[in-house]
mmCIF file of C-alpha atoms in Angstrom:
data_model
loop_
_atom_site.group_PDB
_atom_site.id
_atom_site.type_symbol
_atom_site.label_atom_id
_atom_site.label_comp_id
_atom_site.label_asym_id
_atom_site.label_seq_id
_atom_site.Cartn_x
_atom_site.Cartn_y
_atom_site.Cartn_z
ATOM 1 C CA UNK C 1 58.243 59.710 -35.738
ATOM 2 C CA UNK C 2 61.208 58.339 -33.663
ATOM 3 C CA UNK C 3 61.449 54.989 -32.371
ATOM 4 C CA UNK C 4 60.326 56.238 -28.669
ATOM 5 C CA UNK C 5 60.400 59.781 -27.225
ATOM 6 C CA UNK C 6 58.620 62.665 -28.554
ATOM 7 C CA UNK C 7 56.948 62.828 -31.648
ATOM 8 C CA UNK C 8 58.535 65.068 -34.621
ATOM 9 C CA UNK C 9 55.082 67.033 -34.120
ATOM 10 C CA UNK C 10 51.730 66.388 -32.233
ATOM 11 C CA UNK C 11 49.983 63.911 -33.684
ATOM 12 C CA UNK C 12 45.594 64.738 -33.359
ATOM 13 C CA UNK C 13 44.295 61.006 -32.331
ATOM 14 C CA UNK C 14 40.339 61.331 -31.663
ATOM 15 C CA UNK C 15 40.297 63.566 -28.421
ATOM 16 C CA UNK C 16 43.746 63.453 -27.627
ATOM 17 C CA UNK C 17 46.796 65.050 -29.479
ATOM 18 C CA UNK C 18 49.798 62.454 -28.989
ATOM 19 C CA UNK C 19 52.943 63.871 -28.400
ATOM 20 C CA UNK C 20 55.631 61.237 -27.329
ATOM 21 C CA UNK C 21 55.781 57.082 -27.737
ATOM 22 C CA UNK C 22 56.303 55.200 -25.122
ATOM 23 C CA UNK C 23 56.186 52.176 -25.862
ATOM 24 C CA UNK C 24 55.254 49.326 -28.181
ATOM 25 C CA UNK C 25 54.703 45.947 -27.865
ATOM 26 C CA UNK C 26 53.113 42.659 -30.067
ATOM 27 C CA UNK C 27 49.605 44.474 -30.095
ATOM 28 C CA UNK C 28 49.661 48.108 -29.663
ATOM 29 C CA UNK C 29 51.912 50.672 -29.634
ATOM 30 C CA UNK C 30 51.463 53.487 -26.271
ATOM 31 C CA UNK C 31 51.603 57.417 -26.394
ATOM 32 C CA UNK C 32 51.932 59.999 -24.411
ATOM 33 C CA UNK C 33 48.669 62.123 -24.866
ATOM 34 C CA UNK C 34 46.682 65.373 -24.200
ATOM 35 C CA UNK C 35 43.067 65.229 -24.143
ATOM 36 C CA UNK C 36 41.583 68.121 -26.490
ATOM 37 C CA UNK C 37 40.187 71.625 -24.795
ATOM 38 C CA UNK C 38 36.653 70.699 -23.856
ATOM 39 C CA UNK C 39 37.694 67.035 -22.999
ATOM 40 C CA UNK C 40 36.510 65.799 -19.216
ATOM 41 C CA UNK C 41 40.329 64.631 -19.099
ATOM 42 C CA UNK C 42 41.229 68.198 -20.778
ATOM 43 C CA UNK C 43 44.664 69.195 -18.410
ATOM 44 C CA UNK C 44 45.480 65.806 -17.383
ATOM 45 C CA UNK C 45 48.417 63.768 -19.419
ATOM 46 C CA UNK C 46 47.407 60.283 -20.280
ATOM 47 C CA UNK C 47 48.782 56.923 -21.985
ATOM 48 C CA UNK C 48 46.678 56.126 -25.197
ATOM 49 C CA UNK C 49 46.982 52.542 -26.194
ATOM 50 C CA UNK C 50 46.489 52.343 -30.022
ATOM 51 C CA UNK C 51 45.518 48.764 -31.331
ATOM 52 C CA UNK C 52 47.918 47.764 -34.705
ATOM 53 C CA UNK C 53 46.573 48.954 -37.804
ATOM 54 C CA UNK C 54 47.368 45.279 -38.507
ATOM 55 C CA UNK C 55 45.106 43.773 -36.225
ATOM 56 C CA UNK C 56 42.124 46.090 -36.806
ATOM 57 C CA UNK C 57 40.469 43.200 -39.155
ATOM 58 C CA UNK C 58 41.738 40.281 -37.115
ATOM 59 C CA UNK C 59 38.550 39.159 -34.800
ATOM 60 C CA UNK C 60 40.480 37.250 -31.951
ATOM 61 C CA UNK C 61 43.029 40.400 -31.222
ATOM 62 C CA UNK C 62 39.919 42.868 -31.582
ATOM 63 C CA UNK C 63 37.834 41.032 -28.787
ATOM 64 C CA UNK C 64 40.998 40.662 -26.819
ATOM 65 C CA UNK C 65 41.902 44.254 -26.808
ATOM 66 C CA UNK C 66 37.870 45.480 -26.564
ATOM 67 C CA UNK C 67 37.761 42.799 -23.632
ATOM 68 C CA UNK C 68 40.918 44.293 -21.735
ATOM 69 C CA UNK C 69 39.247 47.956 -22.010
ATOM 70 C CA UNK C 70 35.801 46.693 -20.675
ATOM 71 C CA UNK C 71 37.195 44.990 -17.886
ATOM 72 C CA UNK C 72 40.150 47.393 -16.857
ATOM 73 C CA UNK C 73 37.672 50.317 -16.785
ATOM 74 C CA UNK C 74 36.106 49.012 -14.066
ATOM 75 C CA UNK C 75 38.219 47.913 -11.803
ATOM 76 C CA UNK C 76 39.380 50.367 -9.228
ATOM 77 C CA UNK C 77 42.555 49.727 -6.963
ATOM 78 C CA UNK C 78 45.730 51.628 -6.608
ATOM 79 C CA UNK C 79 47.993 49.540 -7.915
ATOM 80 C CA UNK C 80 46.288 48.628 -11.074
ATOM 81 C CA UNK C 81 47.082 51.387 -14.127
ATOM 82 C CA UNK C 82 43.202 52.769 -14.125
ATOM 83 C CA UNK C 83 42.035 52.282 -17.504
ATOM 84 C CA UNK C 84 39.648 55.996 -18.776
ATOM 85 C CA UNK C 85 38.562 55.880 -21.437
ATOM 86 C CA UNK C 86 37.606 53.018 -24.552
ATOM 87 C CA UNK C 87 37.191 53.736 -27.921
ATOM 88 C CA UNK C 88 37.625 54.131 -31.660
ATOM 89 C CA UNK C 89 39.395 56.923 -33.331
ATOM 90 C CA UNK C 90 40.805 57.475 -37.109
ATOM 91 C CA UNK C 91 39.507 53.665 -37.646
ATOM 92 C CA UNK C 92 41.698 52.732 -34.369
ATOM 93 C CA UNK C 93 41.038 51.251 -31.536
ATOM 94 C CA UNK C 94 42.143 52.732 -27.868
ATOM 95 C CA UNK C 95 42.222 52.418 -24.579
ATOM 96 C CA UNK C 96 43.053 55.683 -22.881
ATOM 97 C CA UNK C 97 44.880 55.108 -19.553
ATOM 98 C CA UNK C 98 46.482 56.485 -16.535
ATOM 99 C CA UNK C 99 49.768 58.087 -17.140
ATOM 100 C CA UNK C 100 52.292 56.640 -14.744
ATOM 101 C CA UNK C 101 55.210 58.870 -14.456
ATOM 102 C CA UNK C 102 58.006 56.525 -13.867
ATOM 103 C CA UNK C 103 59.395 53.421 -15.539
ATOM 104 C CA UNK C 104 58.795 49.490 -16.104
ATOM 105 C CA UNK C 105 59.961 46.672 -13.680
ATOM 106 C CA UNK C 106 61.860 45.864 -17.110
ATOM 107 C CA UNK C 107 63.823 49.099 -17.526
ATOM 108 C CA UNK C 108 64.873 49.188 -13.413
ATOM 109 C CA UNK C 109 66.234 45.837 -13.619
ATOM 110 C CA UNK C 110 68.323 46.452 -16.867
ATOM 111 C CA UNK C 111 69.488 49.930 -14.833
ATOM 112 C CA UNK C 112 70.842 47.576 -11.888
ATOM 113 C CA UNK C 113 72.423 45.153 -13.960
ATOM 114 C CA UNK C 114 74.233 48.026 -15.994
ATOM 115 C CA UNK C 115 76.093 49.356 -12.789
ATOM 116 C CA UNK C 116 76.508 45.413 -10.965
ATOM 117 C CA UNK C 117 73.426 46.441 -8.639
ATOM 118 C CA UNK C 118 71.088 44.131 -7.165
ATOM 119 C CA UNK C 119 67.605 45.219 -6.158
ATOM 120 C CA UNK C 120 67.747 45.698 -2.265
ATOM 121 C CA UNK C 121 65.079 43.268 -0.761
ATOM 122 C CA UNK C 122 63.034 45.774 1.035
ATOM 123 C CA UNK C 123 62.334 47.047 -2.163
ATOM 124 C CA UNK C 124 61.926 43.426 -3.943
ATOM 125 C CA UNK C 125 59.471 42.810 -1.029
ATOM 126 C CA UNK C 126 58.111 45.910 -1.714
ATOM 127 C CA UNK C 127 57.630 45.728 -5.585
ATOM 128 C CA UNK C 128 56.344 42.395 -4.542
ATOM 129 C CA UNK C 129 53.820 42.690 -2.135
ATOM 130 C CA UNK C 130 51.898 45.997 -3.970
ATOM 131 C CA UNK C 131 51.611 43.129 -7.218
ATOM 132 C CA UNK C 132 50.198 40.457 -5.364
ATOM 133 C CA UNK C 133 48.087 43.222 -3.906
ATOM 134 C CA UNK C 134 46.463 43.755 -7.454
ATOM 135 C CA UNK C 135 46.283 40.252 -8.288
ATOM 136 C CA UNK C 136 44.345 39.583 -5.146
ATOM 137 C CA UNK C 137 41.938 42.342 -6.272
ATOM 138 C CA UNK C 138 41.527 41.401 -9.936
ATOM 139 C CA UNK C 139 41.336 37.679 -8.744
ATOM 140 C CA UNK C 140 38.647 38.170 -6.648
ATOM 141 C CA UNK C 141 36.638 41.020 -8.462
ATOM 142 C CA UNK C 142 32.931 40.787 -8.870
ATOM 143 C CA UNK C 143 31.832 42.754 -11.523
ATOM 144 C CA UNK C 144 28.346 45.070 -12.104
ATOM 145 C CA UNK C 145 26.417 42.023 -12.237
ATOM 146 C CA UNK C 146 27.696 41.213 -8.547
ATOM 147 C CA UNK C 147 29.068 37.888 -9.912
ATOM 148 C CA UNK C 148 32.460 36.853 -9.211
ATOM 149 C CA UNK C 149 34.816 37.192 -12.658
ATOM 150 C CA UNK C 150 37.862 35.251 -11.656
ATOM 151 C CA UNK C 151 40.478 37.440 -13.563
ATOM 152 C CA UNK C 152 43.374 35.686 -13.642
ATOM 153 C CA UNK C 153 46.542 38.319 -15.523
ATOM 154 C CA UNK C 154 48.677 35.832 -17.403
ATOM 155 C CA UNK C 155 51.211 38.025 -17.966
ATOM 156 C CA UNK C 156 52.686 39.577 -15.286
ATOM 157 C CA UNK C 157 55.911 40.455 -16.776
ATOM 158 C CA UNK C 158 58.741 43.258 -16.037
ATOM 159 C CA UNK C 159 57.072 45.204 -18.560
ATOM 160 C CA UNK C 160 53.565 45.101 -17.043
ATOM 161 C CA UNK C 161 54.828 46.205 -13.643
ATOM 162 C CA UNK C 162 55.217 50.016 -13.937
ATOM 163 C CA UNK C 163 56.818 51.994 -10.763
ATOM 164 C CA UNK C 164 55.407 55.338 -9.961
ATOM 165 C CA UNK C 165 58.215 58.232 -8.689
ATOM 166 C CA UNK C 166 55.447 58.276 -5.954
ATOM 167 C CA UNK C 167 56.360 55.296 -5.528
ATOM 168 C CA UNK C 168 53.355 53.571 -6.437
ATOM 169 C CA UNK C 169 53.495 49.777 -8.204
ATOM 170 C CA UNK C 170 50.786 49.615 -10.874
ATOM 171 C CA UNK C 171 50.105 46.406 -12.923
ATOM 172 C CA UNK C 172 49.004 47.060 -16.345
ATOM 173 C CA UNK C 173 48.151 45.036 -19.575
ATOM 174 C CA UNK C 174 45.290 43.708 -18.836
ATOM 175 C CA UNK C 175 45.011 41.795 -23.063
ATOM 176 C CA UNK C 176 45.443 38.496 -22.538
ATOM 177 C CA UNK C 177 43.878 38.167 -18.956
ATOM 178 C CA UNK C 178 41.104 34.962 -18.688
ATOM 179 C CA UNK C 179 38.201 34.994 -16.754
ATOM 180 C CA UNK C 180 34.061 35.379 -16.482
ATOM 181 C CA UNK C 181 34.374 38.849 -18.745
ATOM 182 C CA UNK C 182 35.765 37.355 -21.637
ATOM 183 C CA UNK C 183 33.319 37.774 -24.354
ATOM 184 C CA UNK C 184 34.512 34.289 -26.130
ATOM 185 C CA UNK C 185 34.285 32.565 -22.485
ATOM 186 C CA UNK C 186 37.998 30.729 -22.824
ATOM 187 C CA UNK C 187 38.748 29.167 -18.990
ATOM 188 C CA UNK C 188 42.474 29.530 -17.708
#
């Protein structure tokens, strides 16, 4: 397996066949994914975050990751990275998400910087205004119960702002986020 790109070979994962790494981070590591023939999402490309081997047995990143896939699955908005699917595979944790064809906040920056560019402020406003459109959401979000959770991110980041070729903004990352759905109850 490289660093990122495509995968020497598909790699079966539960009901999806990875094919390409996208990314990976402190607590999971993301791939590009086909469901399997028979799958709902059979046809449709999707991100599959895996948890770290590493962090299978550790309680506090479990509940945090188990936590983001409970909560992101149910929030619908179209600027947050719509969260599909939540489970276990080959002893693994996942969360399988919404493939966002484009690139990270992070990677558009670096891009700019490269050839002496500054982001034009329509688009900064832009970028801007579709994030603080999902934090508005998630902020004031009731969820099945009807009760308000108070989501609060904590980590919007470059790397957590991911821009469609639509373009679409979608906020993702959703793991260390505080609120009323956390399952240990921690206040911001």
């Amino acid at each position: 397996m490289n660093i990122t790109g495509k995968l020497d070979s598909p790699v079966p994962f539960g009901r999806y066949t990875l094919t390409a790494k996208i990314a990976m981070g402190g607590m999971a590591t993301v791939y590009r994914a086909e469901p399997v023939p028979g799958d709902p999402l059979h046809g449709r490309e999707v991100a599959v975050k895996i948890l770290h081997p590493h962090l299978e047995d550790n309680e506090e990143f479990l509940r945090m990751f188990r936590d983001e896939g409970r909560i992101a699955r149910d929030f619908d908005h179209p600027n947050l990275v719509q969260v599909l699917d939540v489970g276990e595979a080959n002893g693994q944790h996942y969360l399988a998400m919404e493939l966002v064809d484009g690139r990270d906040l992070a990677q558009l920056l670096v891009a700019h910087r490269l050839n002496n560019q500054v982001m034009s402020p329509p688009i900064a406003f832009e970028v801007t205004r579709q994030c603080l459109n999902a934090l508005r959401y998630v902020h004031a979000w009731r969820g099945k119960n009807g009760r308000l959770q108070s989501v609060v991110h904590r980590d919007i980041s470059p790397q957590n702002i991911l821009i469609s070729r639509q373009p679409m903004i979608k906020v993702t990352d959703f793991g260390i986020a505080r609120g009323e759905h956390r399952s240990d109850r921690t206040r911001c």
